[in-house]
Short mmCIF file of C-alpha atoms and ligand atoms in Angstrom, two decimals:
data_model
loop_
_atom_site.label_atom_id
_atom_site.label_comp_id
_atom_site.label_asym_id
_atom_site.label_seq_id
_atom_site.Cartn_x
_atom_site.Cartn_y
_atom_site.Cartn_z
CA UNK A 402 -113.10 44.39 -53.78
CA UNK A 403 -111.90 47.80 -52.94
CA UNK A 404 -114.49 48.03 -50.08
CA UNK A 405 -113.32 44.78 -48.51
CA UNK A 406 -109.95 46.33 -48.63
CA UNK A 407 -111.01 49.21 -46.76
CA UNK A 408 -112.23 46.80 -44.43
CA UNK A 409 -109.16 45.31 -43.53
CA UNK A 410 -107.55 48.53 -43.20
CA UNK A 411 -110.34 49.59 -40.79
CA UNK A 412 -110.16 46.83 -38.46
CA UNK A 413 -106.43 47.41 -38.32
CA UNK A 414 -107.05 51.00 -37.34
CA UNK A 415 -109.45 50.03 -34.99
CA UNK A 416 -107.05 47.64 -33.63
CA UNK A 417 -103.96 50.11 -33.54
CA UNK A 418 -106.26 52.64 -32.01
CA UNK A 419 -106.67 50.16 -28.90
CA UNK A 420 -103.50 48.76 -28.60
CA UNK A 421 -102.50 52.57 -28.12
CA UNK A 422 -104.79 52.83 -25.38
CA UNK A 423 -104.24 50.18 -23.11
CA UNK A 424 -103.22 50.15 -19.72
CA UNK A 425 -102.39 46.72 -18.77
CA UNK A 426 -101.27 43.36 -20.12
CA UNK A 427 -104.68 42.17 -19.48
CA UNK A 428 -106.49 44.48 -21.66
CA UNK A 429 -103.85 44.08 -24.28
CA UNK A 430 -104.71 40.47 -24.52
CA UNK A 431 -108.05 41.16 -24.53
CA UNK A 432 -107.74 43.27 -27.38
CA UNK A 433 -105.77 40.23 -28.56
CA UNK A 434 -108.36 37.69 -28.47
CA UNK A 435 -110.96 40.43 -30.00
CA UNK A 436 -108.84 40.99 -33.36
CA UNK A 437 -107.11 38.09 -33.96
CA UNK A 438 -108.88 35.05 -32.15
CA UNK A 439 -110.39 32.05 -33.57
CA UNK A 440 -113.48 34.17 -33.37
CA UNK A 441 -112.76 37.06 -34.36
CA UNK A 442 -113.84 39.07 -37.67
CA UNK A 443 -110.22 39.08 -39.19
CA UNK A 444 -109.94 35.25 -38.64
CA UNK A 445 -113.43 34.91 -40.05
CA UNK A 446 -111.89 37.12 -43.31
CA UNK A 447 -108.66 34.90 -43.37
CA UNK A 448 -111.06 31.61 -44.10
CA UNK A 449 -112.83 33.32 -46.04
CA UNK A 450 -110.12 34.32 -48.89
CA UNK A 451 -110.46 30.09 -49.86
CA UNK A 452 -113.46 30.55 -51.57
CA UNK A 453 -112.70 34.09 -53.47
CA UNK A 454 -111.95 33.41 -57.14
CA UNK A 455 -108.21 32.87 -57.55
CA UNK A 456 -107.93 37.05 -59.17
CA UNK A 457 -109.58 38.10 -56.22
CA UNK A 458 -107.69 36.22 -53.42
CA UNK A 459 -104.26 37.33 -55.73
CA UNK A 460 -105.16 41.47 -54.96
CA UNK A 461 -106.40 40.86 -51.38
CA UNK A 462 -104.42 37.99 -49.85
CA UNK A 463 -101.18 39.46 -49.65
CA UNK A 464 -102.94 42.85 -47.21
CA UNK A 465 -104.59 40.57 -45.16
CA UNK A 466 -101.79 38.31 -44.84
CA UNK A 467 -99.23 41.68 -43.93
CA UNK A 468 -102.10 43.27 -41.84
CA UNK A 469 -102.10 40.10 -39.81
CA UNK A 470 -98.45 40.52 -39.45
CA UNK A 471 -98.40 44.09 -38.52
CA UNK A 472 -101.06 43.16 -35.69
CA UNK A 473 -99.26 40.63 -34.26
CA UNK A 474 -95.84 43.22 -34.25
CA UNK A 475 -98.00 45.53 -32.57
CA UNK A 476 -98.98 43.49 -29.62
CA UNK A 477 -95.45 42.65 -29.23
CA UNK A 478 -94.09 45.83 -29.57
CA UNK A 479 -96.72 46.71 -26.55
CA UNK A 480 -95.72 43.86 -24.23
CA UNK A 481 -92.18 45.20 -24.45
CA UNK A 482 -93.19 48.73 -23.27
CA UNK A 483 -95.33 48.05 -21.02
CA UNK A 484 -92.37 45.28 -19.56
CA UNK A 485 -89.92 48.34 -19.73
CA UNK A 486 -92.20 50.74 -18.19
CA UNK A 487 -93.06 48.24 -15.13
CA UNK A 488 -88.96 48.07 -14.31
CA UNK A 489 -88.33 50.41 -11.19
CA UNK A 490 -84.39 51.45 -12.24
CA UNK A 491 -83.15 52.64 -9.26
CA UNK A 492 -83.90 49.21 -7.27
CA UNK A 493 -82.68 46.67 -10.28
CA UNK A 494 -79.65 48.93 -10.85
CA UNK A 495 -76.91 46.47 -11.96
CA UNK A 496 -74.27 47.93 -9.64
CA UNK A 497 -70.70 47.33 -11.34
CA UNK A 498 -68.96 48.46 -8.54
CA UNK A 499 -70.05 46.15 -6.17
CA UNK A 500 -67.69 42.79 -5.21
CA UNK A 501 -67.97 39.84 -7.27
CA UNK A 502 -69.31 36.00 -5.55
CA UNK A 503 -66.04 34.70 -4.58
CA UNK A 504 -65.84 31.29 -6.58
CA UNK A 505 -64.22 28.11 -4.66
CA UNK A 506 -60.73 27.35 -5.96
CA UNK A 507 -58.24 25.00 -5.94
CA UNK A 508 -54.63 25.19 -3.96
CA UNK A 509 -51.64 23.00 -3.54
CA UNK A 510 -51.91 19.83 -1.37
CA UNK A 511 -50.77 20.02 2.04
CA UNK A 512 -47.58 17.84 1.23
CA UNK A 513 -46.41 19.77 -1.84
CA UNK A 514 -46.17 23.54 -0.13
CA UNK A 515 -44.42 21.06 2.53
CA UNK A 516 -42.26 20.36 -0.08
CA UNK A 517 -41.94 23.44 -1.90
CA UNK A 518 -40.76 24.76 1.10
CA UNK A 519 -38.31 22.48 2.11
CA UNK A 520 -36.82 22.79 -1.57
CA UNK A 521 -36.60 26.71 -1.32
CA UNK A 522 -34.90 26.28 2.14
CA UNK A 523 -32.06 23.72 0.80
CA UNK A 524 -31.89 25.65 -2.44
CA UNK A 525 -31.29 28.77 -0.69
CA UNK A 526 -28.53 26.80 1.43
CA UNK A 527 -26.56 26.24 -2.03
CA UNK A 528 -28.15 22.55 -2.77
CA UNK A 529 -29.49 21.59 -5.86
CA UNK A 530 -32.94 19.33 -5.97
CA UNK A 531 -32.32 15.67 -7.47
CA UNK A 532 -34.67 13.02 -8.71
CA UNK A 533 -34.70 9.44 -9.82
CA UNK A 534 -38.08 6.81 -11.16
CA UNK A 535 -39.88 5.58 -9.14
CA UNK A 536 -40.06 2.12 -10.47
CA UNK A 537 -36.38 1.26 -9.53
CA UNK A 538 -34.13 -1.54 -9.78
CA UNK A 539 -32.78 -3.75 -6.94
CA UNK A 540 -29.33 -2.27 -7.68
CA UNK A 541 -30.19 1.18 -6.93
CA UNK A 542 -32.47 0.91 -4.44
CA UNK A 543 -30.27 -1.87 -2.33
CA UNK A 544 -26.97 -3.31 -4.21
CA UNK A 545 -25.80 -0.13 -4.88
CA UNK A 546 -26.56 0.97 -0.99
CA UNK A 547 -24.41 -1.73 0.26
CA UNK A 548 -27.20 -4.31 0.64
CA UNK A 549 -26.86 -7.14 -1.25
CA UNK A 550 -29.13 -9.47 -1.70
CA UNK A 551 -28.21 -12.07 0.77
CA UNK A 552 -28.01 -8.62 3.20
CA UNK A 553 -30.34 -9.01 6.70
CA UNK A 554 -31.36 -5.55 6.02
CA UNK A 555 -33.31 -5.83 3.46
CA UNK A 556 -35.69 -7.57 6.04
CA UNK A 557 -35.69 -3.97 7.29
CA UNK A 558 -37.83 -2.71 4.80
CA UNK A 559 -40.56 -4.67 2.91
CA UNK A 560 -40.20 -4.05 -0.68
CA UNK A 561 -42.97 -4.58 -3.31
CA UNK A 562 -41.33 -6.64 -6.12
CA UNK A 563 -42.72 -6.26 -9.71
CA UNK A 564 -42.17 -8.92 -12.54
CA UNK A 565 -40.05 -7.24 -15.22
CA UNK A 566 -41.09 -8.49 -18.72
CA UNK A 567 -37.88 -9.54 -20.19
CA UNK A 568 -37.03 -11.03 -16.45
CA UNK A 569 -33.65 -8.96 -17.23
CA UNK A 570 -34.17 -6.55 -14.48
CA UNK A 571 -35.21 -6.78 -11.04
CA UNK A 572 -37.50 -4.19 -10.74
CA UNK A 573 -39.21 -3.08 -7.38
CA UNK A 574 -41.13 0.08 -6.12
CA UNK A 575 -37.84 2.22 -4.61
CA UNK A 576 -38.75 1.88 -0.43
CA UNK A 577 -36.05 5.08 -0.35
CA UNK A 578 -35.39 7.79 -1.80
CA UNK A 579 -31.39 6.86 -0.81
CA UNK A 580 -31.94 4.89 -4.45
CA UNK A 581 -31.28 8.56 -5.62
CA UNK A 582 -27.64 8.72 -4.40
CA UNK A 583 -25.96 6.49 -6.76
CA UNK A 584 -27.59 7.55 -9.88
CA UNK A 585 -26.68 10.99 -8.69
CA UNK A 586 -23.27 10.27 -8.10
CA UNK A 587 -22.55 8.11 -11.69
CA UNK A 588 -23.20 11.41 -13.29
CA UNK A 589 -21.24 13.99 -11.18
CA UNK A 590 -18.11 14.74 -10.29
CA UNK A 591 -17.62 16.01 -6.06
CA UNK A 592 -18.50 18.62 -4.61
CA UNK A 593 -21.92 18.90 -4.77
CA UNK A 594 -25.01 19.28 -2.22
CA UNK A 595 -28.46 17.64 -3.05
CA UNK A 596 -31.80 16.86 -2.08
CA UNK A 597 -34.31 14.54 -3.51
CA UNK A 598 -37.89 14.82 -2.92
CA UNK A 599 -39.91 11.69 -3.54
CA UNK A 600 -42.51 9.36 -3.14
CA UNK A 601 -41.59 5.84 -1.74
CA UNK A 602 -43.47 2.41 -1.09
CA UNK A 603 -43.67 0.13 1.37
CA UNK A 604 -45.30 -3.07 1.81
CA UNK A 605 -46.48 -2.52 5.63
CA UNK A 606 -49.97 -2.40 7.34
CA UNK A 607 -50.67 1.28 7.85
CA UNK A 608 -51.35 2.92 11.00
CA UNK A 609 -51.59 6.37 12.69
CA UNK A 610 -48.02 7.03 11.86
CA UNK A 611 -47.24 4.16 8.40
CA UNK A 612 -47.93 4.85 5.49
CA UNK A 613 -47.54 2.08 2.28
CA UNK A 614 -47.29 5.36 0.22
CA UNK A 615 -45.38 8.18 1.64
CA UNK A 616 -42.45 11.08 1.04
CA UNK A 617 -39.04 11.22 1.83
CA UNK A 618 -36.82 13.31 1.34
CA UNK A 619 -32.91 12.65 0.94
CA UNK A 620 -29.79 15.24 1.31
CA UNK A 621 -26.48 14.41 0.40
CA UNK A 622 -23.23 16.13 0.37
CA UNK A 623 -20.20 15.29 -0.68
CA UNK A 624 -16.56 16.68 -0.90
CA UNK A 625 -12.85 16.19 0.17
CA UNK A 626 -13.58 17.17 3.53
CA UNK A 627 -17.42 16.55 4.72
CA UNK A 628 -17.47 16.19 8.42
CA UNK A 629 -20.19 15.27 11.27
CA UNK A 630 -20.17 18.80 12.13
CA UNK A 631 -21.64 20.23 8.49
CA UNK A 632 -24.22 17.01 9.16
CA UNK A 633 -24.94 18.89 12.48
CA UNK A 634 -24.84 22.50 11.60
CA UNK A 635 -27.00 21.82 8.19
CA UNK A 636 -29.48 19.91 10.22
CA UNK A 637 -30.23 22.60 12.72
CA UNK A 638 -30.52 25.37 10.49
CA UNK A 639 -32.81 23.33 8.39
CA UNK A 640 -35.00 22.49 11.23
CA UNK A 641 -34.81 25.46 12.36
CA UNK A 642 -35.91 27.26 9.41
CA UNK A 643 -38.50 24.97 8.85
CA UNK A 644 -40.35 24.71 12.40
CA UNK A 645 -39.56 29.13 12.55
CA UNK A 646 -38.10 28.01 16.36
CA UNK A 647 -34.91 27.02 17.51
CA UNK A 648 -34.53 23.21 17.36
CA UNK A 649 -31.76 21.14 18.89
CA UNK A 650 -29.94 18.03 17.64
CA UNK A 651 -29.54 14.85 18.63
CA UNK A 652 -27.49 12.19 16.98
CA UNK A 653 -27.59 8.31 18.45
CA UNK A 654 -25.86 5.80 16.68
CA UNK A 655 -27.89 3.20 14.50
CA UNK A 656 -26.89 0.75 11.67
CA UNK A 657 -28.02 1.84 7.56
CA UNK A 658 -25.58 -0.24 5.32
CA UNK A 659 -24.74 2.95 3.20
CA UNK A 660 -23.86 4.78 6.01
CA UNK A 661 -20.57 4.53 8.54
CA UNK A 662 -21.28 6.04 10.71
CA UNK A 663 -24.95 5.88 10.80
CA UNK A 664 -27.06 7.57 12.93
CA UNK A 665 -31.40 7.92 14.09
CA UNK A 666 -31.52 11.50 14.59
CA UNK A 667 -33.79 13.13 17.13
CA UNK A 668 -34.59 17.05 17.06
CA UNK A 669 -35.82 18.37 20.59
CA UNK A 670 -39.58 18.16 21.31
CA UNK A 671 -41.39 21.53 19.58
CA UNK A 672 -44.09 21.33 22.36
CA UNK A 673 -41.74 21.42 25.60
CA UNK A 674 -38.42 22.84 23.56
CA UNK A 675 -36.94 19.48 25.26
CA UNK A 676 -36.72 20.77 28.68
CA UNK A 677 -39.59 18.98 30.91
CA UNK A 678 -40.99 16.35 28.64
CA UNK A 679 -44.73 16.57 27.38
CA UNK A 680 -47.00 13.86 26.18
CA UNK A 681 -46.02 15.08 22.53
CA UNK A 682 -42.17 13.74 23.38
CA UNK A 683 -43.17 10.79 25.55
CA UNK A 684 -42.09 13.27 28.47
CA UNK A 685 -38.32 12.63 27.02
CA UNK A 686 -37.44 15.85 25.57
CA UNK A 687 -36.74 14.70 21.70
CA UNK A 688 -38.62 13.21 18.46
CA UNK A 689 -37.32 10.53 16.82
CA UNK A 690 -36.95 12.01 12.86
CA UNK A 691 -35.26 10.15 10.35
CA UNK A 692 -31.64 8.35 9.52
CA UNK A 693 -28.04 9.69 8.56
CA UNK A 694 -24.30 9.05 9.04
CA UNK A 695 -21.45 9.30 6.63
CA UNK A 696 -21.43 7.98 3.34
CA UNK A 697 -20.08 4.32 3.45
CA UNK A 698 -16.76 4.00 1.04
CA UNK A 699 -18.71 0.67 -0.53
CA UNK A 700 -21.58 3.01 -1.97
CA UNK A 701 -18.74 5.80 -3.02
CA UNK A 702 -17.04 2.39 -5.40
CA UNK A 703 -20.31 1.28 -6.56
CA UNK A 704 -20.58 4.93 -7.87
CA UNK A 705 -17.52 4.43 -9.46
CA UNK A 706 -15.18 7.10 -7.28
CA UNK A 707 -11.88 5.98 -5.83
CA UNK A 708 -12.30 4.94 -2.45
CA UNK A 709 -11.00 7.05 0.24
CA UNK A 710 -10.94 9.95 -1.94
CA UNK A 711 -14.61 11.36 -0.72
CA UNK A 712 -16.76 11.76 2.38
CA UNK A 713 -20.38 12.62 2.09
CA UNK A 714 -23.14 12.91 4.54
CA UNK A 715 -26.93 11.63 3.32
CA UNK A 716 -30.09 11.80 5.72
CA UNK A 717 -33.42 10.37 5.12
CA UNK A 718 -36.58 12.01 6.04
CA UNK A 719 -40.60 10.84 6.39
CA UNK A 720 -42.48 13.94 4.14
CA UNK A 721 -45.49 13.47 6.52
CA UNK A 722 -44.01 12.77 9.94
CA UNK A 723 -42.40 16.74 9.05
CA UNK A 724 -45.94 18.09 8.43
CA UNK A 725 -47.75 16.18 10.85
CA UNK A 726 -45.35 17.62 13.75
CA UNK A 727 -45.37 20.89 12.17
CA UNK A 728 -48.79 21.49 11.86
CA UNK A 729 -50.24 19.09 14.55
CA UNK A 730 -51.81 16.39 12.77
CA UNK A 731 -53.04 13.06 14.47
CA UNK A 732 -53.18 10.76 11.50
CA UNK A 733 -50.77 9.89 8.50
CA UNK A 734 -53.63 8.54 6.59
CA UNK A 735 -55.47 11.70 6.79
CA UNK A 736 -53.19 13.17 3.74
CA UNK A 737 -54.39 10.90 1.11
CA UNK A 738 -57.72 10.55 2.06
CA UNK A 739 -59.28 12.77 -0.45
CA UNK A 740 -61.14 14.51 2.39
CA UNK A 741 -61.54 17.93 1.43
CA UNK A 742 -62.63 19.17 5.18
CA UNK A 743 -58.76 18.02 6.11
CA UNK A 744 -57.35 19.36 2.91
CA UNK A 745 -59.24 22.88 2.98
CA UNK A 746 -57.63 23.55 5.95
CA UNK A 747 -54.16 24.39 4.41
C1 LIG B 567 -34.49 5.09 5.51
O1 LIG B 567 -35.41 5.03 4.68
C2 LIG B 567 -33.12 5.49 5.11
N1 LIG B 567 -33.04 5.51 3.66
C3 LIG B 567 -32.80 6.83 5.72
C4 LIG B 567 -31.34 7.21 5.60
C5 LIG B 567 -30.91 8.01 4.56
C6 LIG B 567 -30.43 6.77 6.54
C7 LIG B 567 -29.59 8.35 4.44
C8 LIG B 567 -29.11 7.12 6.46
C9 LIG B 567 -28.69 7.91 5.41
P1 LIG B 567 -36.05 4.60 7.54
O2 LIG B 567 -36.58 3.32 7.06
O3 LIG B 567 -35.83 4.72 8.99
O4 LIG B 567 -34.70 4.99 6.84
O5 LIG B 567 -37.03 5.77 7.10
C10 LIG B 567 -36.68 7.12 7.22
C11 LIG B 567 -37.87 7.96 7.62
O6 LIG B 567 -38.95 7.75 6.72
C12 LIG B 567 -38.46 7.59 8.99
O7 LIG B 567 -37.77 8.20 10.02
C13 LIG B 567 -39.84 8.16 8.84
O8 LIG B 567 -39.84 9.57 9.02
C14 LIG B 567 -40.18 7.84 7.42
N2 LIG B 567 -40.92 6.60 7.32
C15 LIG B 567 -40.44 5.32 7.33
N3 LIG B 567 -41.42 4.42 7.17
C16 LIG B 567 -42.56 5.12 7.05
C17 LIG B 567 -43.94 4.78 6.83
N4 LIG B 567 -44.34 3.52 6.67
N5 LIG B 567 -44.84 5.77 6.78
C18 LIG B 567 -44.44 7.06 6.88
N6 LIG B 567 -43.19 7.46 7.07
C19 LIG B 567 -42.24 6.51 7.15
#
């Protein structure tokens, strides 16, 4: 028994002493195959311990078993070397210093940094920024405004009409952010300067420049003594701030129920500055922008303040039609597309 241990412990040696020798992975495997593959001597041994008596496999089993073991850690143990050994450091140096891959990331949409800047440019005027749902009922968006509902102007903007459940309310998508001025107004007290930002709806066939989903944006001020000329002179330094040029004014009168005087409101072209005419302008000099005037004394009651006792001016402005003259964009529809090569661009 004892010489069959000394066997075992011989092969191992034998083993070892190769393992310590070898060069490459090849002759490691060799080595491999020679002391521990299906033909080999050891494997022949570790069969062999079945038909030992049961005393005899009990004192050699156990050193075969952890000689086996001790093999197989070996040949490992030499893989790893040789692995480490094979590594040139200077040319896989992991240099910390160096840059990191810049990963893609996100950034605002084109329409909110439009809006974030119009906010800090009315904020930094004195105005505070206002907001109402955009589910709205017929009395804000339109009774409240002066248009009842036998009014022709509602014809002047086609509403999208939802079925309330209770058949209390009539409930519509707002088509202006004016729906903001009453609800405003029912809760404070004049003065006060505002803006409201917001999305509006339409029920129109869209085009290069009509949207059935766009942005307005609404200002309205109101005091004891709120004239045409603070319409004026807050208009130009607005648009003025916002296009970083000087912009002129243009007022023409136009009809909005809420508004008495009402006015469409051109600024002058920001391709010819309004001298010559270009094809941007339709060679007049001026862009059509949005609507204003002076508050109508019907809205002011509906609000619940004593007639006569206020004036306010309110202005209505397309989101897009801003940004697309701004930054020289072709097509309204191009800002809710989705399409990333439009959006990366900002
Ligand atoms: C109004 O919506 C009035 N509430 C504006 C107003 C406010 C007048 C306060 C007086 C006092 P209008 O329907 O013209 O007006 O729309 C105002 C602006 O919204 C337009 O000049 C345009 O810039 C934008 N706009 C209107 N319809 C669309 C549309 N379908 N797609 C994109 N922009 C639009």
């Amino acid at each position: 028994m004892n010489e069959l241990k000394k066997h075992v412990v011989d092969i191992q040696n034998e083993a070892f002493a190769l393992v310590a020798k070898a060069k490459t992975e090849t002759d490691l495997n060799e080595i491999e195959i020679r002391f521990l593959g299906r033909k080999s001597e050891f494997n022949a041994l570790l069969k062999g311990l079945k038909d030992l008596s049961s005393e005899e496999r009990q004192a050699v089993g156990p050193l075969v078993n952890a000689i086996k073991q001790e093999m197989i850690r070996s040949f490992a143990e030499a893989r790893q070397k040789m692995k480490l050994a094979s590594v040139d450091w200077e040319k896989d140096r992991l240099d910390v210093t160096a840059p990191g891959v810049k990963l893609p990331e996100g950034h605002l949409h084109i329409l909110t940094q439009v809006q974030r800047e119009i906010e800090d440019i009315f904020t930094s005027m004195g105005f505070d920024i206002a907001s109402g749902p955009e589910i709205e009922t017929e009395f804000y968006n339109f009774d409240a405004l002066n248009t009842p509902a036998h009014h022709p102007a509602r014809d002047m903007q086609d509403t999208f009409y939802i079925k309330s459940k209770d058949g209390q309310e009539n409930l519509s998508l707002r088509s202006q952010t004016s729906a903001v001025q009453v609800r405003y107004m029912e809760q404070h007290t004049p003065p006060f300067r505002i803006i409201a930002p917001g999305r509006v709806f339409r029920n129109e066939a869209t085009d290069t420049t009509h949207e059935h989903t766009f942005f307005q944006f609404e200002a309205l001020m109101v005091g004891e003594d709120i004239n045409v000329g603070n319409l004026k002179y807050v208009a130009q330094e607005f648009f003025s701030r916002f296009f970083k040029t000087e912009v002129k004014i243009r007022l023409r009168p136009s009809y909005f129920p809420f508004v008495e005087p009402g006015f469409e409101f051109d600024i002058s072209c920001l391709s010819c500055g309004g001298e010559k005419g270009c094809s941007a302008c339709r060679h007049n000099g001026w862009l059509e922008l949005g609507g204003a005037g002076m508050v109508n004394q019907n809205v002011f009651v509906n609000a619940g303040y004593e007639r006569n006792r206020y004036q306010g001016l309110a202005w209505g402005f397309g989101l897009e039609r801003l940004a697309m003259m701004k930054y020289d964009i072709p097509d309204i529809r191009l800002f809710h597309s989705g399409d990333t090569r439009f959006l990366s661009q900002f």
